[in-house]
Short mmCIF file of C-alpha atoms and ligand atoms in Angstrom, two decimals:
data_model
loop_
_atom_site.label_atom_id
_atom_site.label_comp_id
_atom_site.label_asym_id
_atom_site.label_seq_id
_atom_site.Cartn_x
_atom_site.Cartn_y
_atom_site.Cartn_z
CA MET A 1 143.91 141.92 -4.68
CA ASN A 2 142.69 140.51 -7.94
CA LEU A 3 139.02 139.38 -7.86
CA LYS A 4 138.39 139.97 -11.48
CA GLY A 5 135.81 137.37 -12.73
CA ARG A 6 134.97 136.15 -9.31
CA ASP A 7 131.40 135.32 -8.18
CA PHE A 8 130.30 137.03 -4.95
CA ILE A 9 127.98 134.43 -3.47
CA ASN A 10 129.17 133.41 -0.14
CA LEU A 11 131.44 135.64 2.18
CA GLU A 12 133.49 132.46 3.04
CA ASP A 13 134.41 132.15 -0.67
CA PHE A 14 136.90 135.02 0.13
CA THR A 15 139.84 135.22 2.58
CA LYS A 16 139.53 137.36 5.40
CA GLU A 17 142.20 139.76 3.72
CA GLU A 18 140.30 139.97 0.64
CA LEU A 19 137.01 141.05 2.64
CA HIS A 20 139.11 143.60 4.62
CA GLU A 21 140.28 145.00 1.16
CA LEU A 22 136.82 145.37 -0.05
CA ILE A 23 135.65 146.98 3.03
CA ASP A 24 138.57 149.47 2.70
CA LEU A 25 137.78 150.06 -1.02
CA ALA A 26 134.22 150.78 -0.04
CA ALA A 27 135.07 153.22 2.43
CA GLU A 28 137.48 154.82 -0.11
CA LEU A 29 134.58 154.77 -2.80
CA LYS A 30 132.32 156.38 -0.19
CA ALA A 31 134.79 159.20 0.36
CA LYS A 32 135.33 159.88 -3.42
CA ILE A 33 131.41 160.02 -3.89
CA LYS A 34 130.79 162.44 -0.97
CA ASN A 35 133.69 164.49 -2.40
CA GLY A 36 131.99 164.59 -5.83
CA GLU A 37 134.61 162.93 -7.40
CA GLN A 38 133.94 161.08 -11.01
CA ILE A 39 134.87 157.31 -10.74
CA ASP A 40 134.77 155.28 -14.07
CA ILE A 41 136.12 151.89 -12.96
CA CYS A 42 133.08 150.41 -14.51
CA LYS A 43 132.83 152.70 -17.49
CA ASN A 44 130.76 150.95 -20.25
CA LYS A 45 129.94 147.99 -18.24
CA THR A 46 126.50 146.68 -17.71
CA LEU A 47 125.00 144.96 -14.77
CA LEU A 48 121.85 142.72 -15.08
CA MET A 49 119.59 142.50 -12.07
CA TYR A 50 117.23 139.57 -11.96
CA PHE A 51 114.88 139.56 -8.70
CA GLU A 52 112.43 137.12 -7.72
CA LYS A 53 111.46 139.07 -4.54
CA PRO A 54 110.64 142.68 -3.91
CA SER A 55 113.42 145.06 -3.04
CA LEU A 56 114.12 148.65 -2.06
CA ARG A 57 117.54 149.06 -0.74
CA THR A 58 119.23 146.27 -2.96
CA ARG A 59 118.08 147.58 -6.11
CA LEU A 60 118.39 150.95 -5.38
CA SER A 61 121.96 150.63 -4.37
CA PHE A 62 123.19 148.36 -7.07
CA GLU A 63 121.54 150.57 -9.75
CA THR A 64 123.07 153.91 -8.44
CA GLY A 65 126.20 152.15 -7.38
CA ILE A 66 126.98 151.04 -10.95
CA ASN A 67 126.03 154.34 -12.24
CA LYS A 68 128.20 155.97 -9.94
CA LEU A 69 131.28 153.57 -11.19
CA GLY A 70 130.50 154.82 -14.77
CA GLY A 71 128.59 151.81 -15.83
CA SER A 72 124.70 151.01 -16.27
CA ALA A 73 122.03 148.49 -14.95
CA LEU A 74 119.26 146.59 -16.36
CA PHE A 75 116.58 145.35 -13.93
CA ILE A 76 114.45 142.34 -14.96
CA THR A 77 111.90 140.32 -12.86
CA LYS A 78 110.48 136.62 -12.66
CA ALA A 79 107.33 137.84 -14.33
CA GLU A 80 109.29 138.77 -17.55
CA ILE A 81 111.72 135.81 -17.99
CA ASP A 82 110.58 133.03 -15.21
CA PRO A 83 113.76 131.29 -15.28
CA GLY A 84 113.25 127.40 -14.69
CA LYS A 85 109.72 127.51 -16.59
CA ARG A 86 110.06 129.72 -19.70
CA GLU A 87 113.61 128.72 -20.15
CA SER A 88 116.12 126.59 -18.02
CA ILE A 89 118.42 128.65 -15.68
CA GLU A 90 121.43 127.08 -17.62
CA ASP A 91 120.18 128.70 -20.95
CA THR A 92 118.94 132.00 -19.16
CA ALA A 93 122.49 132.54 -17.70
CA ARG A 94 124.18 131.64 -20.85
CA VAL A 95 122.03 134.31 -22.91
CA MET A 96 122.49 137.10 -20.10
CA SER A 97 126.19 136.37 -20.37
CA LYS A 98 126.16 137.46 -23.99
CA PHE A 99 124.90 140.87 -23.24
CA VAL A 100 126.19 142.04 -19.73
CA ASP A 101 129.31 142.05 -17.72
CA ALA A 102 127.83 140.89 -14.41
CA LEU A 103 124.77 139.46 -12.67
CA THR A 104 123.01 140.30 -9.62
CA ILE A 105 120.58 137.66 -8.74
CA ARG A 106 118.05 137.61 -5.87
CA THR A 107 115.98 134.22 -5.47
CA PHE A 108 114.22 132.07 -3.16
CA ALA A 109 116.61 128.94 -3.55
CA HIS A 110 120.08 129.51 -2.80
CA SER A 111 120.93 126.66 -5.20
CA ASP A 112 119.27 128.91 -8.19
CA VAL A 113 121.89 131.54 -7.76
CA GLU A 114 124.58 128.61 -7.64
CA LYS A 115 123.15 127.41 -10.89
CA PHE A 116 123.23 131.00 -12.38
CA ALA A 117 126.92 131.07 -11.40
CA LYS A 118 127.87 127.74 -12.88
CA TRP A 119 126.33 128.38 -16.22
CA SER A 120 126.97 132.12 -16.37
CA SER A 121 130.29 133.19 -17.82
CA VAL A 122 130.26 136.69 -16.11
CA PRO A 123 130.43 137.33 -12.37
CA VAL A 124 127.33 136.45 -10.32
CA ILE A 125 126.48 138.46 -7.16
CA ASN A 126 124.17 137.13 -4.55
CA ALA A 127 121.51 139.67 -3.81
CA LEU A 128 119.80 137.70 -0.94
CA THR A 129 118.46 134.14 -1.20
CA ASP A 130 116.78 132.15 1.65
CA LYS A 131 120.13 131.07 2.76
CA SER A 132 122.19 134.04 2.98
CA HIS A 133 122.78 138.01 2.38
CA PRO A 134 126.38 138.47 1.89
CA CYS A 135 125.99 142.07 0.34
CA GLN A 136 124.14 143.11 3.34
CA ILE A 137 126.69 142.01 5.88
CA MET A 138 129.40 143.84 3.99
CA ALA A 139 127.46 147.20 4.40
CA ASP A 140 126.99 146.27 8.02
CA ILE A 141 130.87 145.74 8.55
CA LEU A 142 131.44 149.04 6.85
CA THR A 143 128.81 150.76 9.21
CA ILE A 144 130.32 149.28 12.28
CA LYS A 145 133.73 150.29 11.29
CA GLU A 146 132.40 153.84 10.69
CA TYR A 147 130.83 154.13 14.12
CA PHE A 148 133.54 151.97 16.38
CA ASN A 149 136.62 152.51 14.07
CA ASP A 150 138.12 149.18 14.80
CA VAL A 151 135.48 146.31 14.51
CA LYS A 152 137.91 143.74 16.29
CA GLY A 153 136.75 142.80 19.65
CA LYS A 154 133.48 144.64 19.32
CA LYS A 155 130.27 142.78 20.33
CA LEU A 156 127.21 142.23 18.21
CA ALA A 157 124.02 140.75 19.51
CA TYR A 158 121.28 139.44 17.04
CA VAL A 159 117.86 139.17 18.38
CA GLY A 160 115.44 137.40 16.54
CA ASP A 161 114.91 134.83 13.75
CA GLY A 162 117.67 132.55 12.52
CA ASN A 163 117.16 133.49 9.12
CA ASN A 164 119.55 134.33 6.01
CA VAL A 165 120.58 137.54 7.55
CA LEU A 166 121.93 135.90 10.46
CA HIS A 167 123.50 133.24 8.35
CA SER A 168 125.73 135.94 6.77
CA LEU A 169 126.28 137.81 9.97
CA LEU A 170 127.64 134.88 11.85
CA ILE A 171 130.35 134.21 9.07
CA GLY A 172 131.05 137.94 8.38
CA CYS A 173 131.53 138.86 12.14
CA SER A 174 133.48 135.90 12.95
CA MET A 175 135.63 136.59 9.70
CA PHE A 176 136.19 140.18 10.86
CA GLY A 177 136.91 139.43 14.78
CA ILE A 178 133.48 140.69 15.99
CA ASN A 179 132.08 138.70 18.73
CA ILE A 180 128.65 137.71 17.94
CA ALA A 181 125.84 136.66 20.35
CA VAL A 182 122.53 135.31 19.24
CA ALA A 183 119.43 134.86 20.71
CA THR A 184 116.57 133.08 18.86
CA PRO A 185 113.37 131.28 20.19
CA GLU A 186 113.02 127.49 20.21
CA GLY A 187 112.56 126.07 16.65
CA TYR A 188 113.96 129.23 14.83
CA GLU A 189 117.65 128.85 15.83
CA ALA A 190 120.62 129.95 13.74
CA PRO A 191 121.57 127.77 10.81
CA GLU A 192 123.76 125.14 12.11
CA ASP A 193 126.16 125.18 9.11
CA ALA A 194 126.69 128.90 9.79
CA VAL A 195 127.46 128.42 13.45
CA ALA A 196 129.87 125.89 12.82
CA LEU A 197 131.75 128.04 10.10
CA ALA A 198 131.60 131.01 12.46
CA LYS A 199 133.17 129.07 15.29
CA LYS A 200 135.95 127.99 12.73
CA PHE A 201 136.79 131.70 11.80
CA ALA A 202 136.15 133.00 15.44
CA GLY A 203 139.06 130.41 16.39
CA GLU A 204 141.00 132.23 13.71
CA THR A 205 140.33 135.57 14.62
CA GLY A 206 140.20 135.28 18.45
CA SER A 207 136.49 136.39 18.68
CA LYS A 208 133.65 134.62 20.30
CA VAL A 209 130.34 133.04 19.05
CA GLU A 210 127.87 132.54 21.88
CA ILE A 211 124.23 131.06 21.53
CA PHE A 212 121.46 131.97 23.83
CA ARG A 213 117.70 131.37 24.46
CA ASP A 214 117.21 134.67 26.09
CA ALA A 215 117.47 137.92 24.23
CA LYS A 216 118.64 139.67 27.47
CA ASP A 217 121.69 137.33 27.88
CA ALA A 218 122.76 138.03 24.31
CA VAL A 219 122.55 141.93 24.52
CA LYS A 220 124.45 142.33 27.75
CA GLY A 221 127.43 144.54 26.86
CA ALA A 222 126.81 144.49 23.24
CA ASN A 223 128.01 147.57 20.94
CA VAL A 224 125.63 146.59 18.34
CA ILE A 225 122.09 145.31 18.69
CA TYR A 226 120.79 143.82 15.58
CA THR A 227 117.60 142.53 14.42
CA ASP A 228 115.61 141.35 11.28
CA THR A 229 111.87 140.92 10.25
CA TRP A 230 110.25 137.99 12.10
CA THR A 231 108.89 136.89 8.83
CA SER A 232 111.01 136.64 5.87
CA MET A 233 109.66 137.06 2.19
CA GLY A 234 108.28 133.83 1.11
CA GLN A 235 107.06 132.88 4.85
CA GLU A 236 104.05 135.34 4.65
CA ASP A 237 101.74 132.40 5.70
CA GLU A 238 103.33 131.88 8.96
CA ALA A 239 103.38 135.53 10.00
CA ASN A 240 100.48 135.09 12.70
CA ILE A 241 102.26 132.26 14.39
CA ARG A 242 105.58 133.85 14.26
CA ARG A 243 104.23 137.09 16.01
CA ILE A 244 103.57 134.92 18.98
CA VAL A 245 106.66 132.78 18.96
CA PHE A 246 108.81 135.95 18.77
CA ARG A 247 106.83 138.28 20.85
CA ASN A 248 109.80 138.30 23.52
CA TYR A 249 112.32 139.09 20.76
CA GLN A 250 111.57 142.77 20.32
CA VAL A 251 114.45 145.07 20.30
CA ASN A 252 113.14 148.00 22.51
CA ASP A 253 114.48 150.52 25.06
CA ASP A 254 114.49 147.96 27.87
CA LEU A 255 116.45 145.51 25.97
CA VAL A 256 118.92 148.32 24.55
CA ALA A 257 119.33 149.34 28.20
CA LEU A 258 121.45 146.21 28.74
CA ALA A 259 123.99 147.03 26.09
CA ASP A 260 127.23 148.53 26.33
CA LYS A 261 126.75 152.41 26.93
CA ASN A 262 128.73 152.84 23.29
CA HIS A 263 126.11 151.06 21.14
CA ILE A 264 124.28 151.59 18.09
CA VAL A 265 121.05 149.56 16.86
CA MET A 266 121.01 148.05 13.36
CA HIS A 267 118.36 146.43 11.21
CA CYS A 268 118.87 145.32 7.58
CA LEU A 269 115.42 146.70 6.73
CA PRO A 270 112.50 146.80 5.93
CA ALA A 271 111.52 147.20 9.78
CA HIS A 272 108.11 146.09 11.09
CA LYS A 273 107.52 148.61 13.95
CA GLY A 274 105.86 147.03 16.98
CA GLU A 275 107.13 143.60 15.84
CA GLU A 276 110.99 143.00 15.97
CA ILE A 277 111.61 146.63 16.89
CA ASP A 278 109.70 149.21 19.02
CA ALA A 279 108.92 152.39 16.83
CA ASP A 280 110.24 154.64 19.42
CA THR A 281 113.63 152.75 19.79
CA PHE A 282 113.77 152.89 15.95
CA GLU A 283 113.62 156.58 15.77
CA LYS A 284 116.24 156.92 18.60
CA TYR A 285 118.58 155.02 16.24
CA ALA A 286 117.22 156.21 12.78
CA GLU A 287 121.02 157.88 12.08
CA PRO A 288 122.85 154.65 12.12
CA LEU A 289 119.83 152.61 10.76
CA PHE A 290 119.59 154.72 7.52
CA ASN A 291 123.55 154.99 7.22
CA GLN A 292 123.51 151.13 7.15
CA ALA A 293 121.07 151.34 4.29
CA GLU A 294 123.14 153.84 2.61
CA ASN A 295 126.26 152.01 3.04
CA ARG A 296 124.81 148.93 0.79
CA ARG A 297 125.70 151.11 -2.26
CA TYR A 298 129.38 151.57 -1.28
CA ALA A 299 130.09 148.09 -0.19
CA GLN A 300 128.53 146.91 -3.24
CA MET A 301 130.43 149.45 -5.52
CA ALA A 302 133.53 147.92 -3.99
CA VAL A 303 132.32 144.29 -4.89
CA MET A 304 131.37 145.29 -8.36
CA ALA A 305 134.74 147.29 -8.85
CA ALA A 306 136.68 144.32 -7.85
CA ILE A 307 134.84 141.61 -9.88
CA MET A 308 133.75 143.24 -13.08
N1 CP B 1 117.78 144.97 3.20
C1 CP B 1 117.56 144.81 1.98
O1 CP B 1 118.06 143.79 1.32
O2 CP B 1 116.53 145.42 1.77
P1 CP B 1 115.53 145.28 0.21
O3 CP B 1 114.91 143.90 0.63
O4 CP B 1 114.58 146.22 0.38
O5 CP B 1 116.55 145.26 -0.69
N1 NVA B 2 115.24 138.12 6.14
C1 NVA B 2 114.51 138.86 5.33
C2 NVA B 2 115.69 140.24 4.66
C3 NVA B 2 115.07 141.08 4.01
C4 NVA B 2 116.18 141.78 3.32
C5 NVA B 2 114.00 138.43 4.20
O1 NVA B 2 114.48 137.51 3.74
O2 NVA B 2 112.89 138.77 3.62
#
């Protein structure tokens, strides 16, 4: 696998084989870190992180991840450089490229990350846009692999908002042969382009993509019950209405009881307990939930090691 210089913006930009190799590399790097081994794949390399939205996991996992690879990170926010206002994205990206070896970008508009990639001469990693969250899903696949060994043929049920995380989950699951069942309320469905792409990949990997209205229908027999916030960053004005629309889409013990007996609950976090997930249910699955968060680091270390 030679991915040097490639951007990591959409999962579908990579072949299934390349994504499998990245997951294997992530598991290998995790084992080495747990073993206290020194890794210097990115020695003397610098990652610049530009974030327009808040972050806990993504920032910590990228920063500690590049450090563990022997490199270093710089973090910069919109308040400092305001791309598109203070200076065009075209020029910002070209300046950044003169100083660092890769960019990790979290924006509202997906097209802004694409624009950074177009004008940057160093690789660009999508750290979440309003459309997708590919790094999250790489960590999720690694997590599912750890709990179930072989991911192919397992069933993931996603309950909640048809958002950026679901977009990437549909594509990631179908590329890895994981059956995905989705339940969303009317008006908040999974993005159509992601469903179409997922169906194409599912045809190639022999997996299923199922779309439901009722959360119970999606969760039946699932090995992974996955949810995300009802209100994503940037949608705060809709929070009250969303609390009403999504009230039947909470992951709780009653819903989880319909899953396969061999199951885990996942959430990209941050969680809003009492909304998309019940607080007691959350605690019962704290182990996989926080392993999932930790795996962000190893998944992204694999991506950085491969492209930088
Ligand atoms: N899951 C995730 O991306 O978390 P942060 O927004 O805290 O980075
Ligand atoms: N859907 C959420 C994911 C946060 C990691 C958001 O975009 O805010």
